[in-house]
Structures are given as C-alpha cells and as structure tokens.
PDB file of C-alpha atoms and ligand atoms in Angstrom:
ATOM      1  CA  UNK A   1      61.919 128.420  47.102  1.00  0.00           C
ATOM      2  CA  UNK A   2      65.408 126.779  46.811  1.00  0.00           C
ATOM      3  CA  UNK A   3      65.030 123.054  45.965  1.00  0.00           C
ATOM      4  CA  UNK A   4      66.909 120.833  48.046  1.00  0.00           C
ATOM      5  CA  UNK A   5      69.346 118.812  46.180  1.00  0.00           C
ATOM      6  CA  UNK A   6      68.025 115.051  45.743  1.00  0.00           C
ATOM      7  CA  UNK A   7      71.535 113.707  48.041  1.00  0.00           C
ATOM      8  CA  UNK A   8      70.944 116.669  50.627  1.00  0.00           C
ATOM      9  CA  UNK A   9      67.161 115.415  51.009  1.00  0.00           C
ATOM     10  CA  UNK A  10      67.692 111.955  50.645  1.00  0.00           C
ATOM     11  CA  UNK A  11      70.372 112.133  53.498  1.00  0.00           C
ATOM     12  CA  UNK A  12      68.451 114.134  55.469  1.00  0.00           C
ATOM     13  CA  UNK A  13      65.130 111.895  54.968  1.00  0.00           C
ATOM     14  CA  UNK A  14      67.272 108.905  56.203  1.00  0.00           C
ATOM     15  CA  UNK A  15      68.607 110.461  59.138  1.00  0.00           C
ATOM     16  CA  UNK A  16      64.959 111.329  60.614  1.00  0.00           C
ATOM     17  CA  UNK A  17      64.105 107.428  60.005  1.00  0.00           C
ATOM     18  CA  UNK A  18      67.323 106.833  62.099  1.00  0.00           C
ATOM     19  CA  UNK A  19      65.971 109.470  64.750  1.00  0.00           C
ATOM     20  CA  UNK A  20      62.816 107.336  64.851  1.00  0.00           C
ATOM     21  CA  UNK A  21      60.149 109.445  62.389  1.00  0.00           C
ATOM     22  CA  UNK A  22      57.624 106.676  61.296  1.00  0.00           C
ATOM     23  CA  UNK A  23      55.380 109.349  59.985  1.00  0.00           C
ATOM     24  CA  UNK A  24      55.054 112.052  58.231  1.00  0.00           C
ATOM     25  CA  UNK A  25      52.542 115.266  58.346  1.00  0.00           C
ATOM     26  CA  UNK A  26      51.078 117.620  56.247  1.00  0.00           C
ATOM     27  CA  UNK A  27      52.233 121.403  56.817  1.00  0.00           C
ATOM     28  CA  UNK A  28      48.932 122.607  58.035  1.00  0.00           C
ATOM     29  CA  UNK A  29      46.704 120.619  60.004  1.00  0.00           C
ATOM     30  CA  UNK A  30      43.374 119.036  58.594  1.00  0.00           C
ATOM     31  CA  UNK A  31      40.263 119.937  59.613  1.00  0.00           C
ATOM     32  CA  UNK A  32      38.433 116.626  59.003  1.00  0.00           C
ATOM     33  CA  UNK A  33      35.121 118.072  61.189  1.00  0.00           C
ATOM     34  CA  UNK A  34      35.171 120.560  57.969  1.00  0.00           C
ATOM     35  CA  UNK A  35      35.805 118.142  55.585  1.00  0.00           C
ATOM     36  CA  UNK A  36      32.514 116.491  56.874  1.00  0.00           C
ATOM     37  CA  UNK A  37      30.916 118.986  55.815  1.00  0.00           C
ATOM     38  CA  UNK A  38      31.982 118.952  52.431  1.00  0.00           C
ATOM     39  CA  UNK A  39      30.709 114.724  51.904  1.00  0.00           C
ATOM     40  CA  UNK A  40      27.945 114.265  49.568  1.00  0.00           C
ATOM     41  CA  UNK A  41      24.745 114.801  50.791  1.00  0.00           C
ATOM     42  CA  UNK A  42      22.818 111.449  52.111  1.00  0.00           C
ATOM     43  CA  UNK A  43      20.191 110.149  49.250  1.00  0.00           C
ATOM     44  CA  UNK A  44      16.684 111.621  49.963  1.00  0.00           C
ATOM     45  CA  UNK A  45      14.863 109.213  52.574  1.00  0.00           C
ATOM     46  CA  UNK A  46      12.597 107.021  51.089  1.00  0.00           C
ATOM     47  CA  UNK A  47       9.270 106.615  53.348  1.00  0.00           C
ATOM     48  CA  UNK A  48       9.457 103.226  55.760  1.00  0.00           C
ATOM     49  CA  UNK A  49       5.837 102.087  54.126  1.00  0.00           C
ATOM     50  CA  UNK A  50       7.783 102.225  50.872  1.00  0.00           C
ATOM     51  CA  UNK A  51      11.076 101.446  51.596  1.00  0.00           C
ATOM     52  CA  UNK A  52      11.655  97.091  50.801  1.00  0.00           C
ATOM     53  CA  UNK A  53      13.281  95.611  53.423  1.00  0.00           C
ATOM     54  CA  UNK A  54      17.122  95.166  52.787  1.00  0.00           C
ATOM     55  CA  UNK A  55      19.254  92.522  54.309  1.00  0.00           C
ATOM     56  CA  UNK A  56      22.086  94.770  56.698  1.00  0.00           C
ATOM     57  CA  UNK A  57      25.309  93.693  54.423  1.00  0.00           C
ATOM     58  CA  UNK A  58      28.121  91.461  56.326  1.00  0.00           C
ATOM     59  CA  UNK A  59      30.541  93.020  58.079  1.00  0.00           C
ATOM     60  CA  UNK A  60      33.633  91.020  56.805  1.00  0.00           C
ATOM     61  CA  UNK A  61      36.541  92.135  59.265  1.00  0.00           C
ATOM     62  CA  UNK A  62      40.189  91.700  57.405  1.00  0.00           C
ATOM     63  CA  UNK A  63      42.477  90.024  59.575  1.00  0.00           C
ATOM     64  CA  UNK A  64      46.248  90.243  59.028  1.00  0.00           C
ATOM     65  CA  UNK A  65      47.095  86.802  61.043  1.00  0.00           C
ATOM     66  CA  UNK A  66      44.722  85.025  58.414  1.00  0.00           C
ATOM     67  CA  UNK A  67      46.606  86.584  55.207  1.00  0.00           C
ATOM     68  CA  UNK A  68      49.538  85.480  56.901  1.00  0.00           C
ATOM     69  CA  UNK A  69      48.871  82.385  57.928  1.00  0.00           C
ATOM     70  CA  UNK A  70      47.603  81.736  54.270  1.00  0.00           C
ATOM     71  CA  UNK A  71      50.845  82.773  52.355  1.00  0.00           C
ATOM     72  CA  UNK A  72      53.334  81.228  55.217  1.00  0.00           C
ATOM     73  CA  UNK A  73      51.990  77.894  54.773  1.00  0.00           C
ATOM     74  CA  UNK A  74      51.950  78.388  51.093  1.00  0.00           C
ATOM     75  CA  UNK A  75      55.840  78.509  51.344  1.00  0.00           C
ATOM     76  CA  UNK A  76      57.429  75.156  50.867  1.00  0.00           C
ATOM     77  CA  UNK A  77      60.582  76.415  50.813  1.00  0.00           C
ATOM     78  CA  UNK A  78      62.915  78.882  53.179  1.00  0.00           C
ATOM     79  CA  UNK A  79      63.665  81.014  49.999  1.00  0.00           C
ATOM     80  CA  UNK A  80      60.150  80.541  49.401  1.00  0.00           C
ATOM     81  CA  UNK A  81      59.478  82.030  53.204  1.00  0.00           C
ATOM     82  CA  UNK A  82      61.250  84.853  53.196  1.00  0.00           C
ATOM     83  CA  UNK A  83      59.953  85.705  49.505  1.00  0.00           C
ATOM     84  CA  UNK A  84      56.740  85.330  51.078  1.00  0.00           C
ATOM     85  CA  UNK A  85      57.309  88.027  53.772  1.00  0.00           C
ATOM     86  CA  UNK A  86      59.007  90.165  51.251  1.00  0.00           C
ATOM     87  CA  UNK A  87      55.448  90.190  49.614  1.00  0.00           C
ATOM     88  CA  UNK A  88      53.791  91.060  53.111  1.00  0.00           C
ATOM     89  CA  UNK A  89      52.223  94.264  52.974  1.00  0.00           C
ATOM     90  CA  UNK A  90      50.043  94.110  56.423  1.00  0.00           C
ATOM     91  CA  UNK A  91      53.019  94.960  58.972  1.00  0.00           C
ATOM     92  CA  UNK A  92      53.510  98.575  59.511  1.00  0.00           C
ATOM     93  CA  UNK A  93      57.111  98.298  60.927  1.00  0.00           C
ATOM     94  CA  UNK A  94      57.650  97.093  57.043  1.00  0.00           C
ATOM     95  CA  UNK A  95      57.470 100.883  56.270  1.00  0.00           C
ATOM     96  CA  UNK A  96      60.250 102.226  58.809  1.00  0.00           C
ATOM     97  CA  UNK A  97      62.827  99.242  58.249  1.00  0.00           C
ATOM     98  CA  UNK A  98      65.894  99.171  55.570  1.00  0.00           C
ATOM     99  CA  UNK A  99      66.212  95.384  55.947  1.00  0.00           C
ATOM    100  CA  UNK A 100      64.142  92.377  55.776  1.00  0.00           C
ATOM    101  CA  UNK A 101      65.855  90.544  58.607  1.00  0.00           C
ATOM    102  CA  UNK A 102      65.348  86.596  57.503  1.00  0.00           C
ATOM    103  CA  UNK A 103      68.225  84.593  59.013  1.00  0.00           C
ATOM    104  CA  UNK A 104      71.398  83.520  59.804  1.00  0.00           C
ATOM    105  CA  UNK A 105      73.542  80.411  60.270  1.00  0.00           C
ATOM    106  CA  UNK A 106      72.953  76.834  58.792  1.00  0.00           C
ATOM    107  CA  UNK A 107      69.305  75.851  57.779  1.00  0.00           C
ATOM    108  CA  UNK A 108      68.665  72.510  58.816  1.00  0.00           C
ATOM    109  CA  UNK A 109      71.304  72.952  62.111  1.00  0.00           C
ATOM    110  CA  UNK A 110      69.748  71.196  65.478  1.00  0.00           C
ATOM    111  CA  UNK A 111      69.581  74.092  67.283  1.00  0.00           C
ATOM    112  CA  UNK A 112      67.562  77.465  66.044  1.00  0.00           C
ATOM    113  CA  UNK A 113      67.492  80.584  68.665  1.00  0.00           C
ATOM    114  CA  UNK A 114      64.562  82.664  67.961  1.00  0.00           C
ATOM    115  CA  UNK A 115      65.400  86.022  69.180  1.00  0.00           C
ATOM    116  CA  UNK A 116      62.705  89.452  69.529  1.00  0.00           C
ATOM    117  CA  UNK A 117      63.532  91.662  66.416  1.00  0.00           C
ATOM    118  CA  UNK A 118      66.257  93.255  64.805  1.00  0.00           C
ATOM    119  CA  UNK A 119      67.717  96.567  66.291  1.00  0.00           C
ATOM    120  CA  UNK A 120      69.793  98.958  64.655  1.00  0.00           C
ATOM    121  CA  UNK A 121      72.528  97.074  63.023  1.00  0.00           C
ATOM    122  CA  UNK A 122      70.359  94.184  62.313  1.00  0.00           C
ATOM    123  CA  UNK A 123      68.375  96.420  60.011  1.00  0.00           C
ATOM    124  CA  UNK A 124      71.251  98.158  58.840  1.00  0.00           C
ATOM    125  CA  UNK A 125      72.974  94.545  57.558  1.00  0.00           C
ATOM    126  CA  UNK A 126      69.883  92.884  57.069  1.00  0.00           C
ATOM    127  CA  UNK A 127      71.105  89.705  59.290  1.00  0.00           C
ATOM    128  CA  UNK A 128      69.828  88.871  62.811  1.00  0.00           C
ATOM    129  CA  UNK A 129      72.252  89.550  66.130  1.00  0.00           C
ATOM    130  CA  UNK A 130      75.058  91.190  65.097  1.00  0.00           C
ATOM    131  CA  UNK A 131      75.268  93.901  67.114  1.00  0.00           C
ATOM    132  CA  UNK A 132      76.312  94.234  70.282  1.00  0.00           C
ATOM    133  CA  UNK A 133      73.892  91.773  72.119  1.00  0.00           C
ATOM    134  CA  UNK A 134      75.151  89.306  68.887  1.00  0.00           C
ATOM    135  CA  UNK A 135      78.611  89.504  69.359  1.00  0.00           C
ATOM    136  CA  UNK A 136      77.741  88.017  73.264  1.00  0.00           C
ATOM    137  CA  UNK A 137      75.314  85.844  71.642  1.00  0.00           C
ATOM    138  CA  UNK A 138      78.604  84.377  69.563  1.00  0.00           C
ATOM    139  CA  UNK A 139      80.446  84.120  72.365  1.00  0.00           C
ATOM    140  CA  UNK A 140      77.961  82.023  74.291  1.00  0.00           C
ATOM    141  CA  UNK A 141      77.526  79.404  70.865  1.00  0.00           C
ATOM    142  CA  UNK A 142      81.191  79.758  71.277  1.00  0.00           C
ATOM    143  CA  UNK A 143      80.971  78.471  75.093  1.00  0.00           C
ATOM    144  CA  UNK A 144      79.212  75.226  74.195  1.00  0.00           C
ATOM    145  CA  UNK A 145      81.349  74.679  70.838  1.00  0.00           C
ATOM    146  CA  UNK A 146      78.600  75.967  68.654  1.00  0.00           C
ATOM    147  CA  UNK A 147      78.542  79.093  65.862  1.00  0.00           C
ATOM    148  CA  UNK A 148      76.766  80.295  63.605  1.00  0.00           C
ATOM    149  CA  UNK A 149      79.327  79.833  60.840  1.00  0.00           C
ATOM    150  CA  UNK A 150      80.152  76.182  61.595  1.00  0.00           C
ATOM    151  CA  UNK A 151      79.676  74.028  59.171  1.00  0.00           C
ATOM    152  CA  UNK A 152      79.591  71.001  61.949  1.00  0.00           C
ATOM    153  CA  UNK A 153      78.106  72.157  65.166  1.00  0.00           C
ATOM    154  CA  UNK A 154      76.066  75.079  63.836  1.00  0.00           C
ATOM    155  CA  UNK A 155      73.001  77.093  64.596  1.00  0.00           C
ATOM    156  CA  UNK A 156      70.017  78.482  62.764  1.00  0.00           C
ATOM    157  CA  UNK A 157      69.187  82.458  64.310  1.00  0.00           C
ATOM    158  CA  UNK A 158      65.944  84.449  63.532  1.00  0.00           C
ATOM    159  CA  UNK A 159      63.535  86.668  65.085  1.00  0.00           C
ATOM    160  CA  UNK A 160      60.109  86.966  66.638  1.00  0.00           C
ATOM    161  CA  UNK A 161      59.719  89.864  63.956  1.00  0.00           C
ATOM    162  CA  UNK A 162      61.590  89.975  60.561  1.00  0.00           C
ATOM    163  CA  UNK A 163      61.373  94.210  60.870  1.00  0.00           C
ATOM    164  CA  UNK A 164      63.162  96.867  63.237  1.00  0.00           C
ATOM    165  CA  UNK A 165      60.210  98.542  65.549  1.00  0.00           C
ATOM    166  CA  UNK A 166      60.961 102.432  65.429  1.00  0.00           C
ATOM    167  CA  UNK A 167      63.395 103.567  68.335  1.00  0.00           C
ATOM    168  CA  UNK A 168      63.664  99.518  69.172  1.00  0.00           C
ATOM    169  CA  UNK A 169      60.334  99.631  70.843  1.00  0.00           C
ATOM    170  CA  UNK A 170      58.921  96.783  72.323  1.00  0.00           C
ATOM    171  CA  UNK A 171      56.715  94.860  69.497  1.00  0.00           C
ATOM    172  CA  UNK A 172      52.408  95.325  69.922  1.00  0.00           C
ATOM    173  CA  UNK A 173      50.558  92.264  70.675  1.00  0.00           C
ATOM    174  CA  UNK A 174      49.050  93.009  67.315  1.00  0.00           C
ATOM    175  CA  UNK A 175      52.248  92.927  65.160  1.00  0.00           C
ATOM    176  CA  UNK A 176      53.510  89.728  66.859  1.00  0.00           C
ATOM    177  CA  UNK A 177      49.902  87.664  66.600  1.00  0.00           C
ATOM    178  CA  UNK A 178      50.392  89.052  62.555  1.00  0.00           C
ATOM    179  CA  UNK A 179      53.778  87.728  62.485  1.00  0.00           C
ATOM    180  CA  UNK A 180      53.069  84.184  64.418  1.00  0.00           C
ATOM    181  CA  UNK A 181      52.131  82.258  61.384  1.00  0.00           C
ATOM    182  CA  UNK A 182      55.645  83.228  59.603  1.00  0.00           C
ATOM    183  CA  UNK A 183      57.836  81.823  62.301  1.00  0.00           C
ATOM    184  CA  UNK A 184      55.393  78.777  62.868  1.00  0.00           C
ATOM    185  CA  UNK A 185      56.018  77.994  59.640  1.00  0.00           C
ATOM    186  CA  UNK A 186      59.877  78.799  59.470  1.00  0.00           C
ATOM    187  CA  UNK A 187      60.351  76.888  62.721  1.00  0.00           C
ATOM    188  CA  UNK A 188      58.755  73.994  60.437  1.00  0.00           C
ATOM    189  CA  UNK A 189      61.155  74.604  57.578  1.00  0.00           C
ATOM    190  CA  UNK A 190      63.975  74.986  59.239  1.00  0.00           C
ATOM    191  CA  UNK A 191      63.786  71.280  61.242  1.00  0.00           C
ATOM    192  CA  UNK A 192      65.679  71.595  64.192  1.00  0.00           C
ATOM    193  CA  UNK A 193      65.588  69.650  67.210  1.00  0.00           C
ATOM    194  CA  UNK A 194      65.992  72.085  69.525  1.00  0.00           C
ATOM    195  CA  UNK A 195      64.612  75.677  70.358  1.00  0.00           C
ATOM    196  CA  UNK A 196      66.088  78.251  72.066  1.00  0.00           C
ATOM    197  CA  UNK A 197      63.436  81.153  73.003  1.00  0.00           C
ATOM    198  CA  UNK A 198      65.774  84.218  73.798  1.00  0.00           C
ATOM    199  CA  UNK A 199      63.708  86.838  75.629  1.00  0.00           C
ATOM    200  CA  UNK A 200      60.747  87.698  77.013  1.00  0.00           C
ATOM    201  CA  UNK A 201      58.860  88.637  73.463  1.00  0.00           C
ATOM    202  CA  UNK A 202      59.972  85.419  71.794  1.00  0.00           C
ATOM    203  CA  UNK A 203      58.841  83.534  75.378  1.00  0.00           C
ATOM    204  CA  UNK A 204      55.326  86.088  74.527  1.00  0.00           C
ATOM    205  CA  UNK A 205      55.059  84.536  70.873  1.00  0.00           C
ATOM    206  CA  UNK A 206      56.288  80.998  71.538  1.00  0.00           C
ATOM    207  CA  UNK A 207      54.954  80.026  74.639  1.00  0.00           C
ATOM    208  CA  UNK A 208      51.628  82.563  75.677  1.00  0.00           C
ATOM    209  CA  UNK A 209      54.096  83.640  78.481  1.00  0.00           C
ATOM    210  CA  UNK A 210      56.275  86.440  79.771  1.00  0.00           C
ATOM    211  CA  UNK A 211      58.543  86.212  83.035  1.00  0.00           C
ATOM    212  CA  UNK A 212      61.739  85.155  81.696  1.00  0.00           C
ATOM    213  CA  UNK A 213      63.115  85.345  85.208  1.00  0.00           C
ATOM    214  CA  UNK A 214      61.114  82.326  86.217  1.00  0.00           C
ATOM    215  CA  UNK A 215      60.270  80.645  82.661  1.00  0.00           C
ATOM    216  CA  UNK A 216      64.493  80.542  82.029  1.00  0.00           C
ATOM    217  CA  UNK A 217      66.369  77.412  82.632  1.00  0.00           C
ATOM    218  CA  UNK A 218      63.006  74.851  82.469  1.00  0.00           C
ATOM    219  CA  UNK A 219      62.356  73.026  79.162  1.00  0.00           C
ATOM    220  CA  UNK A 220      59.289  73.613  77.598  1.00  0.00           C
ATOM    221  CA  UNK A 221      57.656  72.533  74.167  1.00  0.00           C
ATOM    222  CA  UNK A 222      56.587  75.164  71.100  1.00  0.00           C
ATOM    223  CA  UNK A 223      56.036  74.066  67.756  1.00  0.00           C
ATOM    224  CA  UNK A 224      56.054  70.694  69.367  1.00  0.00           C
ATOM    225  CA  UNK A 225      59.925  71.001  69.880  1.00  0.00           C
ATOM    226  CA  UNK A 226      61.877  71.104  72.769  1.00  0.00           C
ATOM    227  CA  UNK A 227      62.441  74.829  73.885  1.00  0.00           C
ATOM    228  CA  UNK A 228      64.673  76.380  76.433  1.00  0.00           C
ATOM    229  CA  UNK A 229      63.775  80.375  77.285  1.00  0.00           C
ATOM    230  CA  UNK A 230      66.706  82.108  78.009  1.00  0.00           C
ATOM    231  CA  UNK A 231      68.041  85.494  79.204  1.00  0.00           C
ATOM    232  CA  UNK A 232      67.845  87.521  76.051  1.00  0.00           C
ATOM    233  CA  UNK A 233      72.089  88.751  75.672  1.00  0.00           C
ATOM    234  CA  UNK A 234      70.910  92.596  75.789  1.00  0.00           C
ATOM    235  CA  UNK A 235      69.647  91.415  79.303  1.00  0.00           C
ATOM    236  CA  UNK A 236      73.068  89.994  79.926  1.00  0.00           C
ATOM    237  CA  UNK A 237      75.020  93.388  78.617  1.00  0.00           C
ATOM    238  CA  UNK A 238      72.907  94.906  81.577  1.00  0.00           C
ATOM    239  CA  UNK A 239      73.120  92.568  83.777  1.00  0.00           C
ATOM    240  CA  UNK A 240      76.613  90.494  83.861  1.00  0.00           C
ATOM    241  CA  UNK A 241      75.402  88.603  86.873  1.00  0.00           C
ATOM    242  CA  UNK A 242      73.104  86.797  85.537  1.00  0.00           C
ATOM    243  CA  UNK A 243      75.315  85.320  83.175  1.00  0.00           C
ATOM    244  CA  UNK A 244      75.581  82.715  85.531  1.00  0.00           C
ATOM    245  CA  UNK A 245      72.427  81.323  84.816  1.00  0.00           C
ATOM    246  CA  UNK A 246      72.718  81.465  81.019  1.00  0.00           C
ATOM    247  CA  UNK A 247      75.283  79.299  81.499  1.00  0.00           C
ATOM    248  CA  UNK A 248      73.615  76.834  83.074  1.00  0.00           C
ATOM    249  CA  UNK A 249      70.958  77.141  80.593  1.00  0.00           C
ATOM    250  CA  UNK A 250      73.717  76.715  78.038  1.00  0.00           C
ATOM    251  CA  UNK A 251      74.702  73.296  79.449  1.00  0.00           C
ATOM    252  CA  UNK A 252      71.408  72.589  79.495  1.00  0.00           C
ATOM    253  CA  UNK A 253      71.256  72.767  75.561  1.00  0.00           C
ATOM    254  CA  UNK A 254      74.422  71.353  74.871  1.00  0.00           C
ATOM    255  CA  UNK A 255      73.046  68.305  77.219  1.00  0.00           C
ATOM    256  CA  UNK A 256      70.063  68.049  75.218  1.00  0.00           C
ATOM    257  CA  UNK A 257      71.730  68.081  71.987  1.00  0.00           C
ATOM    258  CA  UNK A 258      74.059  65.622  73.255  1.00  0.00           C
ATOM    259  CA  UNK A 259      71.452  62.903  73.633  1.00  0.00           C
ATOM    260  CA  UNK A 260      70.584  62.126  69.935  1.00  0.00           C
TER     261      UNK A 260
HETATM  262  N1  LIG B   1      67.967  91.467  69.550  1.00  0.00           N
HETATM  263  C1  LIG B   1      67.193  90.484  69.038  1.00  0.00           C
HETATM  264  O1  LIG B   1      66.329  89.941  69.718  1.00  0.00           O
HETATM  265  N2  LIG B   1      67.418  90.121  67.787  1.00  0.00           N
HETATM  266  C2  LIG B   1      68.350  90.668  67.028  1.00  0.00           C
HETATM  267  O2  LIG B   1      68.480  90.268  65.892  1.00  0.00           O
HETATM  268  C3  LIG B   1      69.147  91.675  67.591  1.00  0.00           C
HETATM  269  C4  LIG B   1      68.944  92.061  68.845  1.00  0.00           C
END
C-alpha cells in the first residue's frame, strides 16, 4: 500500500475537520452483538440459601457541571480561568476545535458582551467575533464610542462556549449547563458593570430564556449585573431591518453606562 506522505495526510485530515468530521470509523463495521458473545462467562451462581446478603453498590453518576464548577471557582485569576478550561477534558466540542476561544478586549472594561460560540474564524484565530458578524459587532461599539481596542471606553467580549460546535451547530443543552460554571465565574473575574447578552443561546445560558425577539431591548439581571439581550450581529447580517432596534438597544447601554 503506498503510504501517504505525513503533509498530504495531515492536510487532508484538517480539511475533513473543516468539512465538519467530528468522528472517525473503523473500516469494517463492529459487530458488538458478537462481541457479547465473546465476554467472560458470568461466575457460577451461588445458591440464594448460601449466598450473604450484599449491599447493591452506589451508583455514583459523574457530572461534568460539578467538575466544572469545582475547577472554575478554583481560578482566582483570568489567566488562571482560561488555564483552567485549557485543562477541561469533559466538553466534546474540545476535540473538533483548533482554538481555545478565551477573550478579547480590556479585562476589567464596564461593559462585557457575552456572545454564543466561536464560528469559523474565531477558531481559526483563537479570539472571539472577528468574523463577519464581528466586524458589525465593531461597528456597533464603534456607534456608541466604544471598541474593543480602546484603552478608555473599552469592552470585554467572550462566549457562551469557549469551543467551535462542528458545522456551527447550535450548542446542546448539555454542553452549555457543562460550560455555565466557566462563564459564571469569568463574568465574576472580569467585573464589569454592565452585560450585554448577544443572542438567543447566551439569553438560554444567562437568563433560563430564549425569544430574543421579545427579551431584546428590556434590562434584565444575570450574575447579579445589569444585562441587556440583544440581536445577536449574525441576526443583523440577515436581517438589516432590525438594526433599528439594536440601536436603540445600543443607546440603551451607552445610557446605562453613562449613569456611574
Ligand atoms: N458568533 C458568536 O456568538 N461569537 C463569536 O465569537 C463569533 C460569532
């Protein structure tokens, strides 16, 4: 068989991950009704007269959100954070991603925007919105005399989810509760004043609530902050008429951030 030169494979390994492969299969298909046949036998039974009584052991069910919760609030630290996720082995979107997508813009700014989760440039760059949907984003900081690289006036950006789902699927309610603890605990790092929920996943994590349509432009509290949901800026791309009300929901930060 010819061997496939380690640049040839390694290209062409990459460019399935960018087609959306998240798994991989054997050549031939396993039998696993066979391979029960193959499991050691059970022990000989013992008779019930004889048999002792045996206490049925606990069923201890591992849960992800717990781990997490556990090594997020051991982070005291944002470096420490994001080493901390680095180190988190439960999330299966871990396996698919190139980037650990942490952050962008000025810890400690008063206003954070917690978007969904990275899409394809994101993971490519390893930052948060600068795609297509970020270079709106920019624009609208931009608007209301804000950015990202501002020394004065700046924001703090992450996501919902620090990993690209395959294909830019929606996150599972499963990968998000996993997740939760890590942006609690960022959220309480980072210090702002002000939250901006972008979307309706982040709206999902933040506030037990989809409908962006009708949760956008009213103030609500998460992380016991102040938090405006917002048309996510993909939303805007596809919809230009609703930019109307992002604006408004714009002025609405820029009001509250005025008042301190
Ligand atoms: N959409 C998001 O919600 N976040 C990103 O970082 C990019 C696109």
């Amino acid at each position: 068989m010819d061997s496939v030169e380690y640049h040839s494979a390694k290209a062409m390994l990459e460019w399935q991950i960018e087609m959306g492969v998240d798994e991989c299969m054997l050549d031939a298909p396993v039998d696993r009704y066979a391979l029960e046949a193959v499991q050691p036998k059970a022990k000989a039974q013992v008779p019930a007269a004889a048999a002792a009584p045996v206490a049925a052991p606990a069923v201890v069910q591992f849960d992800p959100a717990v781990e997490a919760r556990a090594m997020a609030g051991a982070a005291q630290s944002l470096e420490e954070l994001r080493a901390a996720l680095g180190a988190f082995e439960h999330c299966e979107l871990k396996l698919g991603a190139r980037n650990l997508v942490f952050s962008d813009g000025q810890p400690g700014a008063r206003l954070m925007i917690v978007g969904e989760a990275p899409g394809r440039d994101e993971d490519r760059i390893g930052k948060p919105f600068v795609g297509r949907a970020g270079q709106l984003l920019d624009k609208m900081l931009a608007a209301i005399d804000l950015g990202r690289d501002r020394e004065e006036a700046s924001v703090y950006i992450t996501n919902v989810l620090p990993w690209r789902p395959p294909q830019n699927r929606d996150p599972k309610p499963d990968e998000i509760a996993m997740m939760l603890p890590f942006l609690e605990r960022h959220i309480a790092l980072a210090k702002p004043d002000v939250l901006a929920i972008v979307g309706n996943i982040s709206c999902q994590a933040l506030l037990g609530k989809r409908g962006i349509t009708r949760l956008r432009g009213n103030w609500a509290e998460a992380c016991g902050l102040p938090a405006m949901p917002m048309f996510h800026p993909a939303y805007l791309l596809r919809n230009p008429a609703a930019k109307r009300e992002a604006w408004a929901d714009l002025l609405s930060l820029k009001a509250r951030l005025s008042e301190h």
